[in-house]
Coordinates of C-alpha atoms in Angstrom, one line a residue:
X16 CA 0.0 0.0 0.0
X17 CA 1.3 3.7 -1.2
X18 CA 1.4 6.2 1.3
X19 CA 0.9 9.7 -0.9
X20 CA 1.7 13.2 0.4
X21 CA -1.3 14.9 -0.5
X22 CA 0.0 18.5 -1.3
X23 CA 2.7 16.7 -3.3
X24 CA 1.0 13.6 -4.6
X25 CA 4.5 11.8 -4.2
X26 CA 5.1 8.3 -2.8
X27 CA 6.1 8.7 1.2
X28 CA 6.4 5.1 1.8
X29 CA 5.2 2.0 0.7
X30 CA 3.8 -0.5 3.2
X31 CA 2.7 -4.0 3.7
X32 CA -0.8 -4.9 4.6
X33 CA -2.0 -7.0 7.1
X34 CA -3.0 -10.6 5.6
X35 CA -5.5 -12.3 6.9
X36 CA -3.6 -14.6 9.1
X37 CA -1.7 -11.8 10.8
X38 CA -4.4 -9.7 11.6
X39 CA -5.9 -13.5 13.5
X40 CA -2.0 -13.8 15.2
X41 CA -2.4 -10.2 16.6
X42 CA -5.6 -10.7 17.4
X43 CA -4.9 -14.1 19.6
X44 CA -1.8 -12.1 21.2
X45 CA -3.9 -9.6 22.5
X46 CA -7.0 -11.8 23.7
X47 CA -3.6 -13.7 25.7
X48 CA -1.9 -10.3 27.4
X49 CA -5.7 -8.7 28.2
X50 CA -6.1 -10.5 31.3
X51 CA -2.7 -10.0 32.6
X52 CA -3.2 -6.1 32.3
X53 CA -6.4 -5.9 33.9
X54 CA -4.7 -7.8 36.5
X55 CA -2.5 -4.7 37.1
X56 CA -3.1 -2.1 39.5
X57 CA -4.7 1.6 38.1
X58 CA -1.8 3.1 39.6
X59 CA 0.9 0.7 37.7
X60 CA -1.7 1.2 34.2
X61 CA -1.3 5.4 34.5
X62 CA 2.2 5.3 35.1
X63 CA 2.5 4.0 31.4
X64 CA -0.1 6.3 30.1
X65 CA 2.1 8.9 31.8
X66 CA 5.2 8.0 29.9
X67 CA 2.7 8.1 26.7
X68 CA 1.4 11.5 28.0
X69 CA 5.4 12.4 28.4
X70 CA 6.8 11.4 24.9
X71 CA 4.2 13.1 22.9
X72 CA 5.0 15.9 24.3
X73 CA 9.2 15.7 23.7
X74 CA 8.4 14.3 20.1
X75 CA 6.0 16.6 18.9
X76 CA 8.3 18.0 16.5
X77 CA 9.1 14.8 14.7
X78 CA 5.1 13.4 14.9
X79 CA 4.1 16.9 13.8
X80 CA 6.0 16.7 10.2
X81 CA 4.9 12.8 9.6
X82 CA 1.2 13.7 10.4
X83 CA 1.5 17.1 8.1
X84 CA 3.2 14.5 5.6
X85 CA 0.4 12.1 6.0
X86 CA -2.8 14.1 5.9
X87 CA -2.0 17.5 4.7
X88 CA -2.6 19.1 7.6
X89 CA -1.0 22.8 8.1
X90 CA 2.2 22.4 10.1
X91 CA 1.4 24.6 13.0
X92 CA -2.0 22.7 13.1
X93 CA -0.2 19.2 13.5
X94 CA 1.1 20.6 16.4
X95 CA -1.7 22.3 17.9
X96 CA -3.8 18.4 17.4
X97 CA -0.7 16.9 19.4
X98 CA -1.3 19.7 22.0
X99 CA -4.5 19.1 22.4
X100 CA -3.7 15.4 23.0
X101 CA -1.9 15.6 25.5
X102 CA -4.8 17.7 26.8
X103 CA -7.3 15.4 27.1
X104 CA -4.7 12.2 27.9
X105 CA -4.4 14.7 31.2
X106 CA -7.5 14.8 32.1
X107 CA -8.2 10.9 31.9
X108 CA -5.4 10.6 34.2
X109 CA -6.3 12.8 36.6
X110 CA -10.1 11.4 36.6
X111 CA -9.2 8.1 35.8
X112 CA -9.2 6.9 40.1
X113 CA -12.8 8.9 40.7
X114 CA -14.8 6.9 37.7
X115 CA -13.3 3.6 37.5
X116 CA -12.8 2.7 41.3
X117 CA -15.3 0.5 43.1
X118 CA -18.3 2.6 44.8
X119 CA -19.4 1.9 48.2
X120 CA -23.6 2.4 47.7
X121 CA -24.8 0.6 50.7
X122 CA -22.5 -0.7 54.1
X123 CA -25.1 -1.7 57.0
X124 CA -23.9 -4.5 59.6
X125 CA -25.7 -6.7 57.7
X126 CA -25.4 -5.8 54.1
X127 CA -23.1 -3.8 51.7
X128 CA -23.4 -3.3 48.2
X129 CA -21.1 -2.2 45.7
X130 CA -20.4 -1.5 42.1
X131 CA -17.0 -2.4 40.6
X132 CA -16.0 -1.9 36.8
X133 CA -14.4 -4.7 34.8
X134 CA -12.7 -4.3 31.7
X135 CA -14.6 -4.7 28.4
X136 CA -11.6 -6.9 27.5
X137 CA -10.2 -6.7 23.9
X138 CA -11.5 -4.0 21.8
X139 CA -11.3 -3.0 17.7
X140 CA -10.6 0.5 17.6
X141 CA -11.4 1.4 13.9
X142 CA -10.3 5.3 13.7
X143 CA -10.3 8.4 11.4
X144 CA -7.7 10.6 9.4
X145 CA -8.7 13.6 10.0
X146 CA -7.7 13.8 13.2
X147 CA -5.3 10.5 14.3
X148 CA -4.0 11.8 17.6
X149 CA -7.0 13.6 18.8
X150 CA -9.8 10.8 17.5
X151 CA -7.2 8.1 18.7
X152 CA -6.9 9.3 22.7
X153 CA -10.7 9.6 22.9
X154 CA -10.9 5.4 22.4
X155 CA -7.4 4.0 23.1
X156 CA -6.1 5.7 26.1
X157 CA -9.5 5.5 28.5
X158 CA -9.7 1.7 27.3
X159 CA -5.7 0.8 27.7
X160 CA -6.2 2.9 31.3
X161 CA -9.5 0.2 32.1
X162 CA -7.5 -2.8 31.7
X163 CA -8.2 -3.7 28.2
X164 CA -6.6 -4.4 25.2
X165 CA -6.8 -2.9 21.8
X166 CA -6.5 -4.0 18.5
X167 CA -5.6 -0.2 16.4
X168 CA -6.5 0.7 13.2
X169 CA -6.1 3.6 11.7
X170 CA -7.0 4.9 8.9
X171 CA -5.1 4.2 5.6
X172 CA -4.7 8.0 5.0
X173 CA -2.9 8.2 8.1
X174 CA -1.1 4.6 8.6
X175 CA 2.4 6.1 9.4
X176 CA 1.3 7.6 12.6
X177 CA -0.9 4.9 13.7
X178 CA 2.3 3.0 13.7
X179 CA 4.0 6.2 15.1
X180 CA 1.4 5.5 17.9
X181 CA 2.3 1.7 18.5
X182 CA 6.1 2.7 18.6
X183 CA 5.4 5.5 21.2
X184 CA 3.3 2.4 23.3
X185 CA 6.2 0.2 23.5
X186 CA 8.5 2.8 24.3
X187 CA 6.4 3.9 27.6
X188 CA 6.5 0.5 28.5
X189 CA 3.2 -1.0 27.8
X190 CA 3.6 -4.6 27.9
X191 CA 3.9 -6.5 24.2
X192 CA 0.4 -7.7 22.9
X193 CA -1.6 -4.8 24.9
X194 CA -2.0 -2.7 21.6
X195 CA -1.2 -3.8 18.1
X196 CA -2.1 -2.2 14.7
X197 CA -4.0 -3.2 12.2
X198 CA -2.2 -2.3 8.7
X199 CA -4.6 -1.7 5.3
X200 CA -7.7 -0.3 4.1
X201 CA -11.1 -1.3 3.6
X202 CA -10.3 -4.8 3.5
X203 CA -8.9 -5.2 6.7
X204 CA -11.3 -3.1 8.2
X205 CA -13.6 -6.1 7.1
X206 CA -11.7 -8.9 8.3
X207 CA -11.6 -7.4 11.8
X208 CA -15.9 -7.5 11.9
X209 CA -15.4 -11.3 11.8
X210 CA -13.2 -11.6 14.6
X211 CA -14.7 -11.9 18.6
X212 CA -13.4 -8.4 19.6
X213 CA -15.5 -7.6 23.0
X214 CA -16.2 -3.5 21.8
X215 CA -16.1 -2.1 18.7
X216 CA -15.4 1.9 18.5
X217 CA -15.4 3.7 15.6
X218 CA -15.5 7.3 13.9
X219 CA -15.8 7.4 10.4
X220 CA -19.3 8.5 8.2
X221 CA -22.9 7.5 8.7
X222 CA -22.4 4.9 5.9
X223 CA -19.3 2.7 7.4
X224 CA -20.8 3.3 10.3
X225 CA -24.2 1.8 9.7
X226 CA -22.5 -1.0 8.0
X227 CA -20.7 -1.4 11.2
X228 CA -23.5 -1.8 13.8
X229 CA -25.8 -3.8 11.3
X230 CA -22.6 -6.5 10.9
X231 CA -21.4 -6.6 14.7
X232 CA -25.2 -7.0 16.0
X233 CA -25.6 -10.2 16.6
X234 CA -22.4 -10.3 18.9
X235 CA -24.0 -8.2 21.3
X236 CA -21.4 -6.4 22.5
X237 CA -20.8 -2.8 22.6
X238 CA -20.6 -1.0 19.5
X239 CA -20.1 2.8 19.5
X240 CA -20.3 5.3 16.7
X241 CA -19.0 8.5 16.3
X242 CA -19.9 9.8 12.8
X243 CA -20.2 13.0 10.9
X244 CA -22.1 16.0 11.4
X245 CA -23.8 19.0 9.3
X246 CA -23.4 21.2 12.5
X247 CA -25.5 24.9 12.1
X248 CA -24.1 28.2 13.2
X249 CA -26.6 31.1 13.9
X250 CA -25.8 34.5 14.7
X251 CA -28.4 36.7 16.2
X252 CA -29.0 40.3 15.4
X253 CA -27.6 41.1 18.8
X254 CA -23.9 40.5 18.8
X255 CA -22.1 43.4 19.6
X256 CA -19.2 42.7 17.3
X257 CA -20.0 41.5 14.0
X258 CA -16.9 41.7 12.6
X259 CA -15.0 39.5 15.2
X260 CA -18.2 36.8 14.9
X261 CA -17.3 36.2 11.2
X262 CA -13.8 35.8 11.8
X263 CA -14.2 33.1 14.9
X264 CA -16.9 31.4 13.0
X265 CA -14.8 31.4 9.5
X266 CA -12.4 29.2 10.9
X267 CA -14.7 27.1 12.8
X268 CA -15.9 26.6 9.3
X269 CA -12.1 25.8 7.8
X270 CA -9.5 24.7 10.4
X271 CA -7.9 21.9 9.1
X272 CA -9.5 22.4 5.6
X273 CA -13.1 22.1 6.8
X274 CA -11.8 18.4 7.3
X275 CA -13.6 18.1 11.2
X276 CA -16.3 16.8 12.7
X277 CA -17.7 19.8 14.5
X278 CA -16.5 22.3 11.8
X279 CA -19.3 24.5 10.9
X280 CA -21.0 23.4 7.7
X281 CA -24.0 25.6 7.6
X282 CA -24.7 29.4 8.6
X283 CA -27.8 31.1 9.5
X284 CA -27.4 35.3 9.8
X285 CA -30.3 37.4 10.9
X286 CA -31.2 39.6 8.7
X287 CA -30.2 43.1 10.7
X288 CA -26.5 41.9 10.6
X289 CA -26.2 39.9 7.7
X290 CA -24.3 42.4 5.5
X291 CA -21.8 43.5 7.6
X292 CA -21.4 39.5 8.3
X293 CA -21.0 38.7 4.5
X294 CA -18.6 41.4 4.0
X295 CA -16.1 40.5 7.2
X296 CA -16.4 36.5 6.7
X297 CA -15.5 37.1 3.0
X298 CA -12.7 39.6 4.1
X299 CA -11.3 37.1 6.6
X300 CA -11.0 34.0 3.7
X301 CA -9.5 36.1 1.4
X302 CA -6.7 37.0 3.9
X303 CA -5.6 33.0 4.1
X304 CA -2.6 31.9 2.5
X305 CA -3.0 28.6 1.0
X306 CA -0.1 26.5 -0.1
X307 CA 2.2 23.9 1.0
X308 CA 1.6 22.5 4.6
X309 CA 4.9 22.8 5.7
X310 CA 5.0 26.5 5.2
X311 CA 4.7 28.1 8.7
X312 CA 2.1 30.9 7.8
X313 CA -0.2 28.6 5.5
X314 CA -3.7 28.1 6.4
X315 CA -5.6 26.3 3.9
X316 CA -3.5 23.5 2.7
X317 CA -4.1 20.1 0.8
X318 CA -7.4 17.6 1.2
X319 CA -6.3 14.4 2.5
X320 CA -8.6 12.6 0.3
X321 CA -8.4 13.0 -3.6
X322 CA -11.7 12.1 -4.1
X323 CA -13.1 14.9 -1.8
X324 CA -12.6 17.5 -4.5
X325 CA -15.4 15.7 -6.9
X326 CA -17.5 15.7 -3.7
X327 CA -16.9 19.3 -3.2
X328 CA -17.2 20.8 -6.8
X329 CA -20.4 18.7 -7.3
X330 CA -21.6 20.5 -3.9
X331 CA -21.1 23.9 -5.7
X332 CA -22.0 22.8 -9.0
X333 CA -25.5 22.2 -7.2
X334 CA -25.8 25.2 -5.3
X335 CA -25.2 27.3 -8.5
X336 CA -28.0 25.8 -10.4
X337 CA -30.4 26.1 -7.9
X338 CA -29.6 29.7 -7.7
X339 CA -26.7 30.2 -5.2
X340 CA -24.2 33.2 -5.7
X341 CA -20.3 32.0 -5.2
X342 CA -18.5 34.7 -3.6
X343 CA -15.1 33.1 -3.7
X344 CA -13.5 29.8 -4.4
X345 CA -15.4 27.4 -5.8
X346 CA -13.1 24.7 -7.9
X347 CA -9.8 22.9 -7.3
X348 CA -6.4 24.6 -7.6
X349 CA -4.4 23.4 -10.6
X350 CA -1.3 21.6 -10.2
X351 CA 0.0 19.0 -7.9
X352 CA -1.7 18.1 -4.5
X353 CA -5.2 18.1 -3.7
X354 CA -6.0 21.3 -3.1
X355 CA -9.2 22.9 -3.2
X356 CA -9.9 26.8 -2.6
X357 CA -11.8 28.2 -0.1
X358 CA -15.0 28.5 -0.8
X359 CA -17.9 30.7 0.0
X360 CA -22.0 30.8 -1.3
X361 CA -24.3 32.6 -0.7
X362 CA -28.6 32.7 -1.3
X363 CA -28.3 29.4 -0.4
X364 CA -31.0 27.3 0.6
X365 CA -31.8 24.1 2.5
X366 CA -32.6 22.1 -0.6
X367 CA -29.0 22.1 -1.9
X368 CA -26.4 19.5 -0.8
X369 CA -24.2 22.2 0.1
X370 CA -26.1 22.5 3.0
X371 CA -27.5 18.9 3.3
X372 CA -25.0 16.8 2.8
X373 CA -21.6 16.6 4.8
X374 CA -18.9 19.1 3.0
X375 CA -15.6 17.9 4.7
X376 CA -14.1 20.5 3.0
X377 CA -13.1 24.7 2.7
X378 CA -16.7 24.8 1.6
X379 CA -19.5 27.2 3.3
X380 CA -23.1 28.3 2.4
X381 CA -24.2 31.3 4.2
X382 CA -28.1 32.0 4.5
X383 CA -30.2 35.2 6.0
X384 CA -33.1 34.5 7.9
X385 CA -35.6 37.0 9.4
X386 CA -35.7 35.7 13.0
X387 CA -35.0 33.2 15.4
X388 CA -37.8 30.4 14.7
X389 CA -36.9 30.6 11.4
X390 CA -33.2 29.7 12.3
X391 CA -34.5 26.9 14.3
X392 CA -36.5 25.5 12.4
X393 CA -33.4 25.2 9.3
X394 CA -30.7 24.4 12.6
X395 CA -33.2 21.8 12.9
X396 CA -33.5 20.5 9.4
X397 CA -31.3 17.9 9.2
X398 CA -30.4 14.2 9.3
X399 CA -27.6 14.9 11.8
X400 CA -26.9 16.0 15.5
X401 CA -23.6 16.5 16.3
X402 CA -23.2 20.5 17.4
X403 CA -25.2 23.4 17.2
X404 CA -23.7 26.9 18.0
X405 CA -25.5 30.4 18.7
X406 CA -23.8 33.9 18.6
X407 CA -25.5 36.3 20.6
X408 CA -25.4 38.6 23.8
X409 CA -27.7 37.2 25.5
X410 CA -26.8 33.6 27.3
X411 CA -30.7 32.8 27.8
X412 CA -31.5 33.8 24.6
X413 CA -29.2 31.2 23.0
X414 CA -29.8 28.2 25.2
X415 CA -33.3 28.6 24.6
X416 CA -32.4 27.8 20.9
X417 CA -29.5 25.5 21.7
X418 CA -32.5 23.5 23.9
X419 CA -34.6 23.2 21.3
X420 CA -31.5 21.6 18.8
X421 CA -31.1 17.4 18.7
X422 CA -27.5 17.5 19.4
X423 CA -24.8 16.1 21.1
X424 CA -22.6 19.6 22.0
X425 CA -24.0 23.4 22.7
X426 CA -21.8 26.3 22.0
X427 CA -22.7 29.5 22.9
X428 CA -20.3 32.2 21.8
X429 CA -18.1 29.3 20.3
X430 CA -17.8 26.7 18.0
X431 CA -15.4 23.8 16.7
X432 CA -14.3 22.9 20.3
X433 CA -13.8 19.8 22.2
X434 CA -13.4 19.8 26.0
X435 CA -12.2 16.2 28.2
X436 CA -14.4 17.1 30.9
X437 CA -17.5 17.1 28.5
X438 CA -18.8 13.9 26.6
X439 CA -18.6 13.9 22.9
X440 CA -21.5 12.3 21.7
X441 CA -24.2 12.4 18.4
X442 CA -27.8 12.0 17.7
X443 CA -29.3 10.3 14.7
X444 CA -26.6 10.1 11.7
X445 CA -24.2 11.5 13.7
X446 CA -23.4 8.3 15.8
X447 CA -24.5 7.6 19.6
X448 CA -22.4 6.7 22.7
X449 CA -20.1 9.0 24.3
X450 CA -16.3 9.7 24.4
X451 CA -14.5 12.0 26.8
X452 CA -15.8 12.7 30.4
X453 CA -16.7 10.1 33.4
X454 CA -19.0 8.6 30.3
X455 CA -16.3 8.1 28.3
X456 CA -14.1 6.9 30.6
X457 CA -16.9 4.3 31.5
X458 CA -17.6 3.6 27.8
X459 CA -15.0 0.9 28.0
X460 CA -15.9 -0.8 31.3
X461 CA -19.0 -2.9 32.4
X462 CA -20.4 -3.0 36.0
X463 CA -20.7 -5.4 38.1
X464 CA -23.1 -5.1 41.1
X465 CA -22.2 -6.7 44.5
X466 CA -24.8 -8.0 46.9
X467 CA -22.6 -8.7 50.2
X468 CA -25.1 -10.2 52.9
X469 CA -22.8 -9.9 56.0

């Protein structure tokens, strides 16, 4: 398998899938070592994550260049998705003790009762390149901390750093067989439905992901989903800076080349503020440098995917015929890499895919709308549920809206963000269970309830 540079389209390395029988010899290595882990203290488990924690943080240099190699991803950006990391590996270790200890509930001279949690066991961690480190930490760190064991694969796009990952594992010390990698694309992403993994994880789109649950059903074991979004953005005719709205929400809309899950893929602008909106969002893309990702001062950089830019030209190709104005942008850049140019419509409407369908991309439609039921009532009009966000001066204001939005996150005043402390969960096509938080610390444990008649 080819590993291409995407802003360079040239060959980084070449590996070797996984066959079939090696992906069954990793597997039966790790169902072996599980038990021993779990058998571990929580104390002995964190000092390993620490050392994890630890190297990430004096290597970040080196993971930052094969991750901007990899995936395209702005320089500057790799290392802020590292940072972050480390963020989150933080909190699970600092709330790793409080969620997964045993809880006293009941202790009478005659009776006490107790929960403990038990590991899941082994667990197929099936991840995304869009974000390898940050994606990655939400499943594998909170389940190597529980006491299981996890079979790792990443994503083809970003296969050098999932085995940057597995190297950085051995070298804090986790003991061989705890976390292996799976090595290939959609074929060995198949193999490993078949096998008896106790968990399945994975982030990916509403398609894989439905495929997913409807294959590993009938195993009964956990099977969580965190999928894509069409997340709205609504500013109110109350902000009292317009002009610093549009430039916090434009890059909600294209960090990392619109290539997140919670990057804002539609806009809704009351009416009194629209204008002044348009005219700062617009000024704000137009200031972005776009070129190669290794440049320090580059913004909008490569896709990861080649096959994106048909997705995201047909997008505007759709809007335009059904009457959509293209204020910059709108088709591929010529040349070598995979680069598309930040793009930005306007009069568009719910009925085009642009704002239907997930962009993934430096693509954004911008609509007006004359109050705030009728920016619910579009927030609303979708298949997904991952975030909603709401600009305005008034906090009540905007959880009122927020409340009445089937989504996982609210964001008032913000957008694009990610906290530990906070579960990151979807409704309908956007997935369901929860990373992150007590609940996603919990997500890879099951409880066991203790009736101790004294």
């Amino acid at each position: 398998m080819n590993i291409i540079n995407p802003a360079t389209e040239e060959i980084i390395k070449t590996v070797q899938e996984d066959s079939l029988a090696l992906l069954h010899e990793k597997y039966a290595v790790l169902r072996q070592a599980q038990k021993e882990w779990a058998k571990k203290s929580l104390a002995e488990r964190l000092s390993v994550v620490q050392r994890f924690f630890d190297l990430l943080g004096v290597e970040t240099e080196g993971l930052a260049a094969v991750l901007t190699a990899e995936v395209g991803k702005p320089i500057q950006q790799s290392r802020n998705e590292i940072k972050g990391a480390r963020t989150r590996i933080s909190w699970m270790i600092n709330n790793a003790e409080r969620y997964l200890s045993e809880e006293l509930v009941t202790d009478t001279a005659a009776l006490q009762e107790k929960i403990s949690y038990e590991p899941l066991g082994v667990i197929c961690n099936i991840s995304a390149w869009n974000y390898p480190y940050l994606v990655g930490v939400n499943v594998f760190v909170p389940a190597l901390i529980a006491g299981n064991a996890v079979l790792y694969k990443p994503s083809e796009y970003a296969t050098i750093t999932g085995l940057e990952i597995e190297r950085l594992w051995e070298k804090s010390g986790l003991p061989d067989g705890i976390f292996k990698v799976a090595i290939g694309g959609k074929e060995t992403g198949e193999a490993l439905l078949d096998l008896d993994f106790d968990g399945y994880f994975f982030t990916g789109s509403y398609r894989t992901g439905k495929y997913i649950y409807e294959r590993v059903a009938k195993k009964m074991v956990p099977c969580q989903l965190e999928l894509g979004g069409k997340d709205p953005l609504y500013v109110a005719n109350d902000v009292p800076d317009v002009a610093a709205v549009a430039i916090g929400t434009a890059d909600g809309a294209f960090y990392n080349n619109g290539q997140s899950c919670c990057a804002v893929e539609r806009i809704y602008v009351h009416e009194d503020v629209y204008q002044a909106y348009e005219t700062a969002f617009l000024k704000e893309v137009e200031s972005w440098k776009i070129g190669l990702p290794t440049e320090e001062v580059v913004y909008i950089a490569a896709l990861t995917r080649k096959e994106q830019l048909d997705v995201l030209e047909d997008q505007v190709q759709d809007a335009l015929s059904k009457g959509a104005i293209l204020l910059c942008g709108g088709k591929r850049r010529p040349g070598k890499g995979y680069y598309f140019e930040p793009t930005v419509l306007i009069g568009v409407t719910n009925e085009m895919k642009v704002m239907r369908e997930e962009s993934f991309g430096p693509i954004i439609g911008i609509m007006k709308v004359k109050d705030d039921q009728e920016a619910i009532a579009l927030m609303k009009d979708s298949d997904y549920g991952l975030t909603a966000a709401v600009y305005s001066a008034d906090g009540d204001r905007a959880q009122r809206i927020l409340g009445d939005i089937d989504a996982g996150s609210g964001y008032w005043n913000c957008c694009d963000r990610v906290s530990a402390g906070l579960p990151w969960s979807g409704r309908k096509h956007s997935g369901f269970g929860a990373t992150l938080s007590h609940q996603g610390l919990r997500a890879f444990v099951k409880p066991k309830a203790w009736h101790l008649r004294k």
